Tab-separated table of C-alpha atoms in Angstrom:
chain	number	residue	atom	x	y	z
A	1	MET	CA	32.358	-160.709	-12.183
A	2	SER	CA	30.135	-161.861	-15.046
A	3	GLU	CA	28.147	-164.980	-15.735
A	4	PRO	CA	29.131	-167.545	-18.394
A	5	ALA	CA	28.272	-166.500	-21.925
A	6	GLY	CA	26.425	-169.740	-22.617
A	7	ASP	CA	23.764	-168.826	-20.042
A	8	VAL	CA	22.671	-165.787	-22.056
A	9	LEU	CA	23.520	-166.588	-25.659
A	10	ALA	CA	20.058	-167.841	-26.592
A	11	PRO	CA	18.034	-164.709	-25.733
A	12	ASN	CA	20.609	-162.387	-27.262
A	13	ARG	CA	20.780	-164.506	-30.400
A	14	ALA	CA	16.986	-164.418	-30.712
A	15	LEU	CA	17.083	-160.633	-30.334
A	16	TRP	CA	19.735	-160.207	-33.021
A	17	ASP	CA	18.036	-162.695	-35.347
A	18	GLU	CA	14.992	-160.421	-35.216
A	19	ARG	CA	17.068	-157.285	-35.748
A	20	ALA	CA	18.880	-158.898	-38.668
A	21	ARG	CA	15.509	-159.487	-40.328
A	22	ILE	CA	14.431	-155.873	-39.793
A	23	HIS	CA	17.555	-153.794	-40.332
A	24	GLY	CA	17.902	-152.296	-43.769
A	25	SER	CA	14.279	-153.034	-44.639
A	26	THR	CA	12.511	-149.838	-43.474
A	27	ALA	CA	12.521	-146.367	-44.989
A	28	ALA	CA	13.380	-144.656	-41.687
A	29	ASP	CA	16.370	-146.882	-40.825
A	30	ARG	CA	19.114	-144.631	-39.371
A	31	PHE	CA	22.061	-146.937	-40.021
A	32	TYR	CA	21.432	-149.541	-42.700
A	33	ASP	CA	20.624	-148.184	-46.161
A	34	VAL	CA	21.034	-151.268	-48.329
A	35	GLY	CA	20.181	-149.436	-51.543
A	36	ALA	CA	22.857	-146.805	-50.941
A	37	PHE	CA	25.362	-149.522	-50.045
A	38	LEU	CA	24.681	-151.419	-53.264
A	39	ALA	CA	25.131	-148.145	-55.142
A	40	GLY	CA	28.626	-147.840	-53.683
A	41	HIS	CA	28.131	-145.821	-50.472
A	42	GLN	CA	31.025	-146.251	-48.022
A	43	THR	CA	29.659	-146.929	-44.507
A	44	LEU	CA	32.983	-146.843	-42.646
A	45	TYR	CA	33.952	-143.774	-40.633
A	46	ALA	CA	37.262	-141.931	-40.674
A	47	LEU	CA	38.194	-143.103	-37.162
A	48	GLU	CA	38.269	-146.843	-37.840
A	49	ARG	CA	39.814	-146.326	-41.273
A	50	ARG	CA	42.680	-144.320	-39.773
A	51	LEU	CA	43.318	-146.884	-37.046
A	52	ALA	CA	43.241	-149.822	-39.462
A	53	GLY	CA	45.504	-148.097	-41.974
A	54	ASP	CA	45.852	-149.324	-45.534
A	55	VAL	CA	44.093	-152.696	-45.628
A	56	ALA	CA	44.561	-153.346	-49.360
A	57	GLY	CA	45.842	-156.891	-49.847
A	58	GLN	CA	45.485	-157.713	-46.144
A	59	ASP	CA	43.388	-160.345	-44.378
A	60	LEU	CA	40.750	-158.678	-42.186
A	61	LEU	CA	38.455	-160.309	-39.638
A	62	HIS	CA	35.307	-158.384	-38.652
A	63	LEU	CA	33.870	-159.494	-35.312
A	64	GLN	CA	30.120	-159.120	-34.675
A	65	CYS	CA	29.633	-158.178	-38.300
A	66	HIS	CA	25.798	-158.205	-38.240
A	67	PHE	CA	24.579	-158.581	-41.857
A	68	GLY	CA	27.841	-157.532	-43.399
A	69	MET	CA	27.620	-153.963	-44.715
A	70	ASP	CA	30.761	-152.741	-42.955
A	71	THR	CA	32.570	-156.023	-43.646
A	72	LEU	CA	31.915	-155.607	-47.348
A	73	ASN	CA	33.044	-152.004	-47.296
A	74	TRP	CA	36.397	-153.175	-45.942
A	75	ALA	CA	36.455	-155.427	-49.003
A	76	ARG	CA	35.847	-152.361	-51.166
A	77	LEU	CA	39.027	-150.913	-49.644
A	78	GLY	CA	40.945	-153.942	-50.906
A	79	ALA	CA	40.966	-156.289	-47.912
A	80	ARG	CA	40.309	-160.030	-48.032
A	81	VAL	CA	37.471	-160.128	-45.516
A	82	THR	CA	35.891	-162.604	-43.134
A	83	GLY	CA	32.920	-161.643	-40.965
A	84	VAL	CA	31.821	-163.458	-37.813
A	85	ASP	CA	28.401	-163.229	-36.169
A	86	PHE	CA	26.446	-165.523	-33.861
A	87	SER	CA	23.124	-164.858	-35.614
A	88	PRO	CA	22.363	-167.342	-38.405
A	89	VAL	CA	19.891	-164.840	-39.869
A	90	ALA	CA	22.595	-162.161	-40.001
A	91	VAL	CA	25.115	-164.521	-41.601
A	92	ALA	CA	22.610	-165.622	-44.261
A	93	ARG	CA	21.784	-161.992	-45.056
A	94	ALA	CA	25.491	-161.106	-45.196
A	95	ARG	CA	26.191	-163.846	-47.723
A	96	ASP	CA	23.241	-162.695	-49.825
A	97	LEU	CA	24.391	-159.065	-49.643
A	98	ALA	CA	27.905	-160.025	-50.750
A	99	ALA	CA	26.469	-161.843	-53.753
A	100	ARG	CA	24.245	-158.895	-54.658
A	101	ALA	CA	27.184	-156.488	-54.364
A	102	GLY	CA	29.542	-158.748	-56.309
A	103	LEU	CA	32.108	-158.710	-53.503
A	104	ALA	CA	34.218	-161.618	-52.282
A	105	ALA	CA	33.777	-162.343	-48.576
A	106	ALA	CA	33.532	-165.238	-46.131
A	107	PHE	CA	30.980	-165.200	-43.317
A	108	VAL	CA	31.197	-167.518	-40.313
A	109	GLU	CA	28.451	-168.246	-37.803
A	110	ALA	CA	30.178	-168.309	-34.418
A	111	ASP	CA	30.237	-166.795	-30.937
A	112	THR	CA	33.040	-164.209	-30.811
A	113	GLN	CA	33.862	-165.449	-27.304
A	114	ARG	CA	34.635	-168.869	-28.808
A	115	LEU	CA	36.169	-168.280	-32.212
A	116	PRO	CA	36.811	-171.372	-34.344
A	117	GLU	CA	40.384	-172.650	-34.226
A	118	GLU	CA	40.671	-172.432	-37.998
A	119	LEU	CA	40.762	-168.640	-37.671
A	120	ALA	CA	43.922	-168.755	-35.530
A	121	GLY	CA	46.803	-166.678	-36.847
A	122	GLY	CA	45.043	-165.924	-40.116
A	123	PHE	CA	44.612	-162.161	-40.036
A	124	ASP	CA	46.545	-158.927	-40.314
A	125	VAL	CA	43.675	-156.904	-38.862
A	126	VAL	CA	40.796	-157.705	-36.506
A	127	VAL	CA	38.067	-155.049	-36.436
A	128	ALA	CA	35.051	-154.545	-34.174
A	129	THR	CA	33.023	-151.334	-34.132
A	130	TYR	CA	29.988	-149.671	-32.506
A	131	GLY	CA	27.906	-151.683	-30.057
A	132	VAL	CA	30.394	-154.474	-29.432
A	133	LEU	CA	31.498	-155.300	-25.896
A	134	CYS	CA	28.208	-154.550	-24.124
A	135	TRP	CA	26.966	-157.879	-25.550
A	136	ILE	CA	29.953	-159.872	-24.290
A	137	GLY	CA	29.672	-161.808	-21.035
A	138	ASP	CA	33.327	-162.932	-20.997
A	139	LEU	CA	35.486	-159.956	-21.926
A	140	GLY	CA	38.711	-161.896	-21.403
A	141	ALA	CA	37.630	-164.656	-23.803
A	142	TRP	CA	36.689	-162.063	-26.434
A	143	MET	CA	40.107	-160.396	-26.228
A	144	ARG	CA	41.933	-163.743	-26.259
A	145	GLY	CA	40.003	-164.721	-29.376
A	146	ALA	CA	40.915	-161.476	-31.123
A	147	ALA	CA	44.575	-161.970	-30.193
A	148	MET	CA	44.458	-165.619	-31.319
A	149	ALA	CA	43.160	-164.634	-34.752
A	150	LEU	CA	45.984	-162.156	-35.382
A	151	ARG	CA	49.286	-162.920	-36.999
A	152	PRO	CA	52.374	-161.635	-35.152
A	153	GLY	CA	52.448	-157.897	-35.758
A	154	GLY	CA	48.723	-157.868	-36.554
A	155	ARG	CA	46.476	-155.205	-35.078
A	156	LEU	CA	43.148	-155.059	-33.281
A	157	VAL	CA	40.961	-152.050	-34.085
A	158	LEU	CA	38.133	-151.577	-31.581
A	159	VAL	CA	35.805	-148.550	-31.702
A	160	ASP	CA	32.844	-148.563	-29.348
A	161	LEU	CA	30.526	-146.450	-27.228
A	162	HIS	CA	32.373	-144.846	-24.342
A	163	PRO	CA	31.355	-146.452	-21.027
A	164	ALA	CA	30.551	-142.996	-19.593
A	165	TYR	CA	28.116	-142.320	-22.436
A	166	GLN	CA	26.543	-145.744	-22.004
A	167	THR	CA	25.531	-144.801	-18.460
A	168	VAL	CA	23.286	-142.025	-19.797
A	169	ALA	CA	19.525	-142.518	-20.200
A	170	SER	CA	18.797	-138.956	-21.329
A	171	VAL	CA	20.834	-135.832	-21.993
A	172	ASP	CA	18.313	-133.093	-21.193
A	173	PRO	CA	17.692	-133.569	-18.352
A	174	LEU	CA	20.870	-135.504	-17.679
A	175	VAL	CA	19.908	-138.886	-16.231
A	176	ALA	CA	22.264	-141.846	-15.730
A	177	ASP	CA	20.748	-145.285	-15.119
A	178	TRP	CA	23.511	-147.723	-16.122
A	179	PRO	CA	26.629	-148.794	-14.173
A	180	TYR	CA	30.099	-147.639	-15.135
A	181	GLY	CA	31.870	-150.972	-15.460
A	182	GLY	CA	31.808	-154.085	-13.333
A	183	GLY	CA	30.758	-156.587	-15.994
A	184	GLU	CA	27.585	-157.727	-14.240
A	185	ALA	CA	24.759	-159.001	-16.449
A	186	HIS	CA	21.826	-156.612	-16.828
A	187	ARG	CA	18.577	-157.940	-18.236
A	188	GLU	CA	15.810	-155.905	-19.773
A	189	THR	CA	12.853	-156.436	-22.060
A	190	VAL	CA	12.965	-154.577	-25.389
A	191	THR	CA	10.277	-153.954	-27.995
A	192	GLY	CA	11.956	-152.349	-30.977
A	193	THR	CA	15.319	-151.496	-32.482
A	194	TYR	CA	17.832	-148.672	-32.291
A	195	ALA	CA	17.891	-148.453	-36.092
A	196	ASP	CA	14.269	-147.301	-36.479
A	197	ALA	CA	12.321	-145.914	-33.523
A	198	GLY	CA	9.057	-146.487	-35.383
A	199	VAL	CA	9.451	-150.259	-35.485
A	200	VAL	CA	7.678	-152.198	-32.732
A	201	THR	CA	8.550	-155.850	-32.145
A	202	GLU	CA	7.305	-158.485	-29.758
A	203	ALA	CA	8.877	-158.189	-26.305
A	204	GLN	CA	12.269	-159.882	-26.149
A	205	GLU	CA	14.871	-160.231	-23.420
A	206	SER	CA	18.312	-158.731	-23.859
A	207	VAL	CA	21.338	-159.227	-21.616
A	208	GLN	CA	24.110	-156.629	-21.620
A	209	TYR	CA	27.313	-156.033	-19.666
A	210	PRO	CA	28.921	-152.721	-18.647
A	211	TYR	CA	32.724	-152.477	-18.820
A	212	SER	CA	34.939	-149.568	-17.858
A	213	VAL	CA	37.776	-148.305	-20.038
A	214	GLY	CA	40.209	-149.725	-17.484
A	215	GLU	CA	38.626	-153.170	-17.644
A	216	ILE	CA	38.751	-153.162	-21.458
A	217	VAL	CA	42.401	-152.130	-21.675
A	218	THR	CA	43.382	-154.581	-18.942
A	219	ALA	CA	41.649	-157.426	-20.814
A	220	ALA	CA	43.588	-156.545	-23.966
A	221	ALA	CA	46.875	-156.552	-22.051
A	222	ARG	CA	46.093	-159.876	-20.351
A	223	ALA	CA	45.366	-161.372	-23.770
A	224	GLY	CA	48.950	-160.577	-24.758
A	225	LEU	CA	48.207	-157.517	-26.861
A	226	THR	CA	50.297	-154.349	-26.727
A	227	VAL	CA	48.230	-151.168	-26.600
A	228	ALA	CA	49.489	-148.755	-29.254
A	229	GLU	CA	46.760	-146.126	-28.970
A	230	LEU	CA	43.789	-145.431	-26.723
A	231	GLY	CA	41.444	-142.621	-27.732
A	232	GLU	CA	38.462	-140.989	-26.016
A	233	HIS	CA	36.443	-138.975	-28.514
A	234	VAL	CA	34.321	-135.929	-27.674
A	235	ALA	CA	33.452	-134.927	-31.261
A	236	THR	CA	32.254	-137.792	-33.440
A	237	GLU	CA	30.865	-138.349	-36.931
A	238	MET	CA	28.042	-140.473	-35.556
A	239	ASP	CA	25.998	-140.904	-32.383
A	240	PRO	CA	25.128	-144.601	-32.051
A	241	ARG	CA	22.458	-143.890	-29.434
A	242	GLY	CA	20.708	-141.035	-31.217
A	243	LEU	CA	20.649	-138.764	-28.141
A	244	LEU	CA	22.883	-135.970	-29.475
A	245	ALA	CA	22.174	-133.467	-32.211
A	246	ALA	CA	24.899	-132.740	-34.742
A	247	GLY	CA	26.537	-129.318	-34.629
A	248	ALA	CA	27.057	-126.922	-37.520
A	249	ASP	CA	30.225	-128.857	-38.436
A	250	GLY	CA	28.258	-132.118	-38.645
A	251	LEU	CA	29.879	-133.567	-35.531
A	252	HIS	CA	28.099	-134.802	-32.403
A	253	ARG	CA	29.113	-133.581	-28.939
A	254	PHE	CA	27.962	-134.390	-25.408
A	255	PRO	CA	28.056	-131.072	-23.511
A	256	VAL	CA	27.790	-131.077	-19.705
A	257	ASP	CA	28.420	-127.952	-17.605
A	258	GLY	CA	30.723	-126.245	-20.080
A	259	THR	CA	32.740	-129.261	-21.149
A	260	ASN	CA	32.242	-132.119	-23.613
A	261	LEU	CA	32.200	-135.680	-22.335
A	262	PRO	CA	33.390	-138.605	-24.478
A	263	ILE	CA	30.980	-140.360	-26.820
A	264	LEU	CA	33.281	-143.047	-28.219
A	265	TYR	CA	36.553	-144.701	-27.300
A	266	SER	CA	38.994	-146.376	-29.656
A	267	LEU	CA	41.660	-148.973	-29.021
A	268	LEU	CA	44.509	-149.957	-31.341
A	269	ALA	CA	46.405	-152.943	-30.006
A	270	VAL	CA	49.091	-155.102	-31.607
A	271	ARG	CA	50.000	-158.764	-31.255
A	272	PRO	CA	53.769	-158.800	-30.599
């Protein structure tokens, strides 16, 4: 269904190395305000905080942590945190950010499809949020790694773009140009970053994978996890793709022919 992750790790790592250098460094950045973070701003949203529950005093593993802002905000909520990312630039920036913020955290450079054995059974919570599984060539390996890292009774919290919303190229007019599921590798050349539309970079290859909700839940079950809650969210605090305007209540919606389609999904799964 999908090609081995090792075949595509190098271009994706180069892409995310570049993004890790850029993110949080421009005035128009939509997601990464380092100054506000250092001043105490909480970057986590209500959805993932509710699913994770009270993390104070718990060991939390953040997969695909980028340069660590969300990881460190879990630390601000009292968790003992470890972040994992395959970009050495991101990991270096995360360690520097932790030092600047005065927060205790460990950051590990690793592919989340091949987590180090020393992480096995070490965590009460594994978290991954917003722009996660589309970068994963081996969905089963990712889920097995998350399950491996959890202690018995530990929980996986996954919040990501809904596969239906990922198919959309534009909202008005409504155009879909991306498959719903299947896991096949899709290559494209990108020259910029989602965080700041005004930034232009040298052309780089990216490789992404579409997964359906069914494929994601099935992978969790095959990894030995018990699904406790599956959510599909039509009113969200944030729009990761920047296609949807916020309503008067501050929430984003994806209206189509009199109904609202899902923007995000969330999965809470437990290791028995």
